[in-house]
PDB file of C-alpha atoms in Angstrom:
ATOM      1  CA  MET A 188      40.140-192.184 137.650  1.00  0.00           C
ATOM      2  CA  ALA A 189      39.687-194.449 140.632  1.00  0.00           C
ATOM      3  CA  ASN A 190      41.550-197.063 142.651  1.00  0.00           C
ATOM      4  CA  ARG A 191      44.858-195.280 142.157  1.00  0.00           C
ATOM      5  CA  THR A 192      48.081-196.273 143.892  1.00  0.00           C
ATOM      6  CA  VAL A 193      50.743-193.596 144.167  1.00  0.00           C
ATOM      7  CA  ILE A 194      54.312-193.246 145.403  1.00  0.00           C
ATOM      8  CA  ILE A 195      55.774-190.127 147.019  1.00  0.00           C
ATOM      9  CA  ALA A 196      59.499-189.600 147.502  1.00  0.00           C
ATOM     10  CA  GLY A 197      60.205-186.820 149.984  1.00  0.00           C
ATOM     11  CA  ALA A 198      56.905-186.618 151.871  1.00  0.00           C
ATOM     12  CA  THR A 199      58.442-184.936 154.927  1.00  0.00           C
ATOM     13  CA  GLY A 200      59.491-181.770 153.070  1.00  0.00           C
ATOM     14  CA  LEU A 201      57.584-178.556 152.540  1.00  0.00           C
ATOM     15  CA  VAL A 202      55.837-179.543 149.305  1.00  0.00           C
ATOM     16  CA  GLY A 203      56.020-183.269 150.001  1.00  0.00           C
ATOM     17  CA  ARG A 204      53.965-182.908 153.166  1.00  0.00           C
ATOM     18  CA  GLU A 205      51.250-181.141 151.192  1.00  0.00           C
ATOM     19  CA  LEU A 206      51.368-183.792 148.481  1.00  0.00           C
ATOM     20  CA  LEU A 207      50.856-186.475 151.100  1.00  0.00           C
ATOM     21  CA  ARG A 208      47.982-184.586 152.655  1.00  0.00           C
ATOM     22  CA  GLY A 209      46.248-184.063 149.332  1.00  0.00           C
ATOM     23  CA  LEU A 210      46.654-187.610 148.084  1.00  0.00           C
ATOM     24  CA  LEU A 211      45.473-189.192 151.337  1.00  0.00           C
ATOM     25  CA  ALA A 212      42.364-187.000 151.172  1.00  0.00           C
ATOM     26  CA  ASP A 213      41.643-187.946 147.541  1.00  0.00           C
ATOM     27  CA  PRO A 214      38.873-190.584 147.407  1.00  0.00           C
ATOM     28  CA  SER A 215      40.181-191.872 144.073  1.00  0.00           C
ATOM     29  CA  VAL A 216      43.501-192.851 145.707  1.00  0.00           C
ATOM     30  CA  ASP A 217      43.424-196.259 147.385  1.00  0.00           C
ATOM     31  CA  HIS A 218      47.001-196.431 148.579  1.00  0.00           C
ATOM     32  CA  VAL A 219      49.969-194.112 149.113  1.00  0.00           C
ATOM     33  CA  HIS A 220      53.508-195.480 149.405  1.00  0.00           C
ATOM     34  CA  VAL A 221      56.008-193.049 150.906  1.00  0.00           C
ATOM     35  CA  LEU A 222      59.760-193.388 150.391  1.00  0.00           C
ATOM     36  CA  GLY A 223      62.107-191.585 152.747  1.00  0.00           C
ATOM     37  CA  ARG A 224      64.965-191.784 155.193  1.00  0.00           C
ATOM     38  CA  ARG A 225      62.366-191.572 157.960  1.00  0.00           C
ATOM     39  CA  SER A 226      58.648-192.201 158.223  1.00  0.00           C
ATOM     40  CA  PRO A 227      56.262-189.236 158.041  1.00  0.00           C
ATOM     41  CA  PRO A 228      54.376-188.341 161.248  1.00  0.00           C
ATOM     42  CA  VAL A 229      51.064-189.387 159.693  1.00  0.00           C
ATOM     43  CA  VAL A 230      48.844-192.388 160.296  1.00  0.00           C
ATOM     44  CA  SER A 231      46.314-193.548 157.711  1.00  0.00           C
ATOM     45  CA  PRO A 232      44.971-196.905 156.537  1.00  0.00           C
ATOM     46  CA  LYS A 233      45.936-195.751 153.030  1.00  0.00           C
ATOM     47  CA  LEU A 234      49.567-195.123 153.936  1.00  0.00           C
ATOM     48  CA  THR A 235      52.582-197.412 153.810  1.00  0.00           C
ATOM     49  CA  ALA A 236      55.923-195.873 154.746  1.00  0.00           C
ATOM     50  CA  HIS A 237      59.157-197.344 153.371  1.00  0.00           C
ATOM     51  CA  VAL A 238      62.412-196.259 155.037  1.00  0.00           C
ATOM     52  CA  VAL A 239      64.992-196.568 152.263  1.00  0.00           C
ATOM     53  CA  ASP A 240      68.551-195.800 151.238  1.00  0.00           C
ATOM     54  CA  PHE A 241      68.179-193.847 148.005  1.00  0.00           C
ATOM     55  CA  ALA A 242      71.627-194.986 146.900  1.00  0.00           C
ATOM     56  CA  ALA A 243      70.509-198.628 147.081  1.00  0.00           C
ATOM     57  CA  LEU A 244      66.779-198.715 146.412  1.00  0.00           C
ATOM     58  CA  PRO A 245      64.814-201.944 146.670  1.00  0.00           C
ATOM     59  CA  SER A 246      62.187-202.881 144.086  1.00  0.00           C
ATOM     60  CA  LEU A 247      59.210-200.566 144.436  1.00  0.00           C
ATOM     61  CA  PRO A 248      55.556-201.591 144.727  1.00  0.00           C
ATOM     62  CA  ALA A 249      53.352-201.439 141.653  1.00  0.00           C
ATOM     63  CA  ALA A 250      51.772-198.011 141.296  1.00  0.00           C
ATOM     64  CA  ASP A 251      50.128-195.650 138.823  1.00  0.00           C
ATOM     65  CA  GLU A 252      51.843-192.367 139.668  1.00  0.00           C
ATOM     66  CA  LEU A 253      55.050-191.075 141.239  1.00  0.00           C
ATOM     67  CA  TYR A 254      55.552-187.710 142.949  1.00  0.00           C
ATOM     68  CA  LEU A 255      59.163-186.575 143.379  1.00  0.00           C
ATOM     69  CA  ALA A 256      59.742-183.999 146.118  1.00  0.00           C
ATOM     70  CA  LEU A 257      63.233-184.862 147.305  1.00  0.00           C
ATOM     71  CA  GLY A 258      65.405-181.814 147.763  1.00  0.00           C
ATOM     72  CA  THR A 259      67.939-180.052 149.936  1.00  0.00           C
ATOM     73  CA  THR A 260      70.256-177.034 149.791  1.00  0.00           C
ATOM     74  CA  ILE A 261      73.992-176.899 149.319  1.00  0.00           C
ATOM     75  CA  LYS A 262      74.299-175.399 152.810  1.00  0.00           C
ATOM     76  CA  VAL A 263      72.399-178.270 154.419  1.00  0.00           C
ATOM     77  CA  ALA A 264      73.972-180.965 152.217  1.00  0.00           C
ATOM     78  CA  GLY A 265      77.468-179.659 152.909  1.00  0.00           C
ATOM     79  CA  SER A 266      78.841-179.707 149.364  1.00  0.00           C
ATOM     80  CA  GLN A 267      77.819-179.516 145.730  1.00  0.00           C
ATOM     81  CA  ALA A 268      78.384-183.258 145.360  1.00  0.00           C
ATOM     82  CA  ALA A 269      76.129-184.043 148.321  1.00  0.00           C
ATOM     83  CA  PHE A 270      73.483-181.671 146.974  1.00  0.00           C
ATOM     84  CA  ARG A 271      73.551-183.354 143.579  1.00  0.00           C
ATOM     85  CA  ALA A 272      73.286-186.786 145.203  1.00  0.00           C
ATOM     86  CA  VAL A 273      69.905-185.793 146.627  1.00  0.00           C
ATOM     87  CA  ASP A 274      68.374-183.387 144.125  1.00  0.00           C
ATOM     88  CA  HIS A 275      69.461-185.259 141.020  1.00  0.00           C
ATOM     89  CA  ASP A 276      70.673-188.769 141.739  1.00  0.00           C
ATOM     90  CA  ALA A 277      68.097-189.822 144.340  1.00  0.00           C
ATOM     91  CA  ASN A 278      65.152-188.441 142.363  1.00  0.00           C
ATOM     92  CA  LEU A 279      66.341-190.101 139.164  1.00  0.00           C
ATOM     93  CA  ALA A 280      66.959-193.422 140.923  1.00  0.00           C
ATOM     94  CA  VAL A 281      63.409-193.413 142.298  1.00  0.00           C
ATOM     95  CA  ALA A 282      62.017-192.563 138.867  1.00  0.00           C
ATOM     96  CA  LYS A 283      63.844-195.458 137.222  1.00  0.00           C
ATOM     97  CA  ALA A 284      62.735-197.881 139.947  1.00  0.00           C
ATOM     98  CA  ALA A 285      59.149-196.633 139.655  1.00  0.00           C
ATOM     99  CA  LEU A 286      59.208-197.070 135.878  1.00  0.00           C
ATOM    100  CA  ALA A 287      60.297-200.672 136.392  1.00  0.00           C
ATOM    101  CA  SER A 288      57.371-201.184 138.782  1.00  0.00           C
ATOM    102  CA  GLY A 289      54.831-200.006 136.217  1.00  0.00           C
ATOM    103  CA  VAL A 290      54.390-196.306 137.030  1.00  0.00           C
ATOM    104  CA  LYS A 291      53.101-194.370 134.025  1.00  0.00           C
ATOM    105  CA  ARG A 292      53.039-190.752 135.204  1.00  0.00           C
ATOM    106  CA  VAL A 293      55.360-188.572 137.259  1.00  0.00           C
ATOM    107  CA  GLY A 294      55.114-185.213 138.999  1.00  0.00           C
ATOM    108  CA  LEU A 295      58.354-183.402 139.870  1.00  0.00           C
ATOM    109  CA  VAL A 296      58.955-180.500 142.224  1.00  0.00           C
ATOM    110  CA  SER A 297      61.708-178.600 140.399  1.00  0.00           C
ATOM    111  CA  ALA A 298      62.538-174.893 140.678  1.00  0.00           C
ATOM    112  CA  MET A 299      62.176-171.634 138.808  1.00  0.00           C
ATOM    113  CA  GLY A 300      65.130-171.120 136.493  1.00  0.00           C
ATOM    114  CA  ALA A 301      65.914-174.819 136.078  1.00  0.00           C
ATOM    115  CA  ASP A 302      68.169-175.109 133.036  1.00  0.00           C
ATOM    116  CA  ALA A 303      70.706-177.810 132.229  1.00  0.00           C
ATOM    117  CA  LYS A 304      72.896-175.148 130.549  1.00  0.00           C
ATOM    118  CA  SER A 305      72.784-172.663 133.410  1.00  0.00           C
ATOM    119  CA  ARG A 306      76.006-171.326 134.886  1.00  0.00           C
ATOM    120  CA  ILE A 307      74.348-171.490 138.302  1.00  0.00           C
ATOM    121  CA  PHE A 308      75.036-174.897 139.830  1.00  0.00           C
ATOM    122  CA  TYR A 309      71.661-175.177 141.589  1.00  0.00           C
ATOM    123  CA  SER A 310      69.678-174.343 138.442  1.00  0.00           C
ATOM    124  CA  ARG A 311      71.879-176.580 136.295  1.00  0.00           C
ATOM    125  CA  VAL A 312      71.295-179.633 138.517  1.00  0.00           C
ATOM    126  CA  LYS A 313      67.544-179.011 138.502  1.00  0.00           C
ATOM    127  CA  GLY A 314      67.578-178.700 134.708  1.00  0.00           C
ATOM    128  CA  GLU A 315      69.639-181.851 134.260  1.00  0.00           C
ATOM    129  CA  LEU A 316      67.146-183.794 136.351  1.00  0.00           C
ATOM    130  CA  GLU A 317      64.246-182.476 134.273  1.00  0.00           C
ATOM    131  CA  ASN A 318      65.989-183.563 131.071  1.00  0.00           C
ATOM    132  CA  ASP A 319      66.877-186.991 132.433  1.00  0.00           C
ATOM    133  CA  LEU A 320      63.286-187.608 133.538  1.00  0.00           C
ATOM    134  CA  ALA A 321      61.933-186.439 130.182  1.00  0.00           C
ATOM    135  CA  ALA A 322      64.177-189.010 128.479  1.00  0.00           C
ATOM    136  CA  LEU A 323      62.486-191.868 130.351  1.00  0.00           C
ATOM    137  CA  PRO A 324      59.461-193.494 128.658  1.00  0.00           C
ATOM    138  CA  PHE A 325      56.724-192.291 131.006  1.00  0.00           C
ATOM    139  CA  ALA A 326      53.293-191.577 129.516  1.00  0.00           C
ATOM    140  CA  GLY A 327      53.221-188.227 131.304  1.00  0.00           C
ATOM    141  CA  LEU A 328      55.656-185.961 133.157  1.00  0.00           C
ATOM    142  CA  VAL A 329      54.545-182.816 134.970  1.00  0.00           C
ATOM    143  CA  ILE A 330      57.309-180.457 136.090  1.00  0.00           C
ATOM    144  CA  ALA A 331      56.437-177.835 138.686  1.00  0.00           C
ATOM    145  CA  ARG A 332      58.831-174.873 138.706  1.00  0.00           C
ATOM    146  CA  PRO A 333      57.830-172.816 141.737  1.00  0.00           C
ATOM    147  CA  SER A 334      59.419-169.514 142.636  1.00  0.00           C
ATOM    148  CA  LEU A 335      60.253-168.920 146.302  1.00  0.00           C
ATOM    149  CA  LEU A 336      58.167-171.259 148.460  1.00  0.00           C
ATOM    150  CA  VAL A 337      56.054-170.139 151.390  1.00  0.00           C
ATOM    151  CA  GLY A 338      55.393-172.533 154.246  1.00  0.00           C
ATOM    152  CA  PRO A 339      56.182-173.395 157.873  1.00  0.00           C
ATOM    153  CA  ARG A 340      59.659-174.868 157.565  1.00  0.00           C
ATOM    154  CA  GLU A 341      60.150-174.558 161.336  1.00  0.00           C
ATOM    155  CA  GLU A 342      57.319-177.045 161.883  1.00  0.00           C
ATOM    156  CA  LEU A 343      59.278-179.552 159.822  1.00  0.00           C
ATOM    157  CA  GLY A 344      62.495-178.994 161.726  1.00  0.00           C
ATOM    158  CA  GLN A 345      64.076-177.331 158.690  1.00  0.00           C
ATOM    159  CA  PRO A 346      66.305-174.267 158.895  1.00  0.00           C
ATOM    160  CA  ALA A 347      64.820-171.024 157.657  1.00  0.00           C
ATOM    161  CA  ARG A 348      65.847-169.953 154.166  1.00  0.00           C
ATOM    162  CA  PRO A 349      66.634-166.222 154.147  1.00  0.00           C
ATOM    163  CA  GLY A 350      65.859-165.863 150.450  1.00  0.00           C
ATOM    164  CA  GLU A 351      62.336-167.165 150.980  1.00  0.00           C
ATOM    165  CA  GLU A 352      61.795-164.903 153.985  1.00  0.00           C
ATOM    166  CA  TRP A 353      62.976-161.784 152.143  1.00  0.00           C
ATOM    167  CA  GLY A 354      60.980-162.725 149.064  1.00  0.00           C
ATOM    168  CA  ASN A 355      57.823-163.082 151.134  1.00  0.00           C
ATOM    169  CA  ARG A 356      58.381-159.704 152.829  1.00  0.00           C
ATOM    170  CA  LEU A 357      58.999-158.043 149.494  1.00  0.00           C
ATOM    171  CA  ASN A 358      55.833-159.596 148.106  1.00  0.00           C
ATOM    172  CA  GLN A 359      53.822-158.207 151.019  1.00  0.00           C
ATOM    173  CA  LEU A 360      55.176-154.723 150.358  1.00  0.00           C
ATOM    174  CA  ILE A 361      55.153-154.465 146.569  1.00  0.00           C
ATOM    175  CA  GLY A 362      53.541-157.688 145.413  1.00  0.00           C
ATOM    176  CA  PHE A 363      51.390-155.820 142.915  1.00  0.00           C
ATOM    177  CA  LEU A 364      54.566-154.944 140.985  1.00  0.00           C
ATOM    178  CA  ILE A 365      55.984-158.498 140.882  1.00  0.00           C
ATOM    179  CA  PRO A 366      55.109-160.671 137.841  1.00  0.00           C
ATOM    180  CA  PRO A 367      53.009-163.734 138.828  1.00  0.00           C
ATOM    181  CA  ASN A 368      55.738-166.257 137.985  1.00  0.00           C
ATOM    182  CA  TYR A 369      58.173-164.533 140.367  1.00  0.00           C
ATOM    183  CA  LYS A 370      55.938-164.053 143.390  1.00  0.00           C
ATOM    184  CA  PRO A 371      56.472-166.377 146.376  1.00  0.00           C
ATOM    185  CA  ILE A 372      54.022-169.271 146.240  1.00  0.00           C
ATOM    186  CA  PRO A 373      52.554-171.412 149.047  1.00  0.00           C
ATOM    187  CA  ALA A 374      53.829-174.986 149.041  1.00  0.00           C
ATOM    188  CA  ALA A 375      50.210-176.151 149.217  1.00  0.00           C
ATOM    189  CA  ASP A 376      49.486-174.501 145.846  1.00  0.00           C
ATOM    190  CA  VAL A 377      52.372-176.353 144.214  1.00  0.00           C
ATOM    191  CA  ALA A 378      51.215-179.666 145.646  1.00  0.00           C
ATOM    192  CA  GLN A 379      47.617-179.103 144.560  1.00  0.00           C
ATOM    193  CA  ALA A 380      48.711-178.245 141.025  1.00  0.00           C
ATOM    194  CA  LEU A 381      50.610-181.516 140.749  1.00  0.00           C
ATOM    195  CA  VAL A 382      47.892-183.639 142.364  1.00  0.00           C
ATOM    196  CA  SER A 383      45.297-182.263 139.939  1.00  0.00           C
ATOM    197  CA  THR A 384      47.462-182.442 136.803  1.00  0.00           C
ATOM    198  CA  VAL A 385      49.535-185.617 137.020  1.00  0.00           C
ATOM    199  CA  PRO A 386      46.761-188.285 136.857  1.00  0.00           C
ATOM    200  CA  ALA A 387      45.785-187.411 133.278  1.00  0.00           C
ATOM    201  CA  ALA A 388      49.126-186.043 132.048  1.00  0.00           C
ATOM    202  CA  VAL A 389      50.295-186.872 128.528  1.00  0.00           C
ATOM    203  CA  GLY A 390      53.773-185.907 127.393  1.00  0.00           C
ATOM    204  CA  THR A 391      55.844-183.338 129.276  1.00  0.00           C
ATOM    205  CA  GLN A 392      54.146-180.344 130.864  1.00  0.00           C
ATOM    206  CA  VAL A 393      55.809-177.483 132.770  1.00  0.00           C
ATOM    207  CA  LEU A 394      53.877-175.544 135.411  1.00  0.00           C
ATOM    208  CA  LEU A 395      55.158-172.108 136.410  1.00  0.00           C
ATOM    209  CA  SER A 396      54.229-170.314 139.618  1.00  0.00           C
ATOM    210  CA  GLY A 397      51.668-168.038 137.996  1.00  0.00           C
ATOM    211  CA  ALA A 398      49.704-171.029 136.712  1.00  0.00           C
ATOM    212  CA  MET A 399      49.914-172.920 140.000  1.00  0.00           C
ATOM    213  CA  ARG A 400      48.807-170.108 142.267  1.00  0.00           C
ATOM    214  CA  ARG A 401      45.284-170.511 143.698  1.00  0.00           C
TER     215      ARG A 401
END
């Protein structure tokens, strides 16, 4: 596939930054449109940054693929409602706008344990988003469900996440005992899995950490 145009929502996050890096380096990608509340600290002739309000999105440019990497935590968002507004509502709004602009394939950064019937609020919201995206008439949807992510959050100005830090330490100590789908995974591996899978995706495909690990 050549002469691709792609859209990324959330390119300043841990996985989003790696998605942006990978897509800008891909010779088959002609143009990358980034949607966010601020522009990414990257300059490229391929890149167009769009500073947007996700609650009132404008029409999106025509594109072939969409990569959804918008996400927060309840602690950072301040409430369950604010968390849902980002992790569910904003992602779904971008997907619907992208569908209207002609996008055929979508890659989503979800989370391990995503389940619309879960009693855990975080997992339930992630699962509801997956279901809502699957109900849209895209030709292909690739859902990445990483376990704990590994990456330099401090470089992005993000607060450290204790669960990720403890998970990484545990993996260093007894990683040989941890099943592949539960081991911490580098954000770059998740991004690469999506970048390599989405362009030819047909139907809905779920990628677990064990399959995404390089």
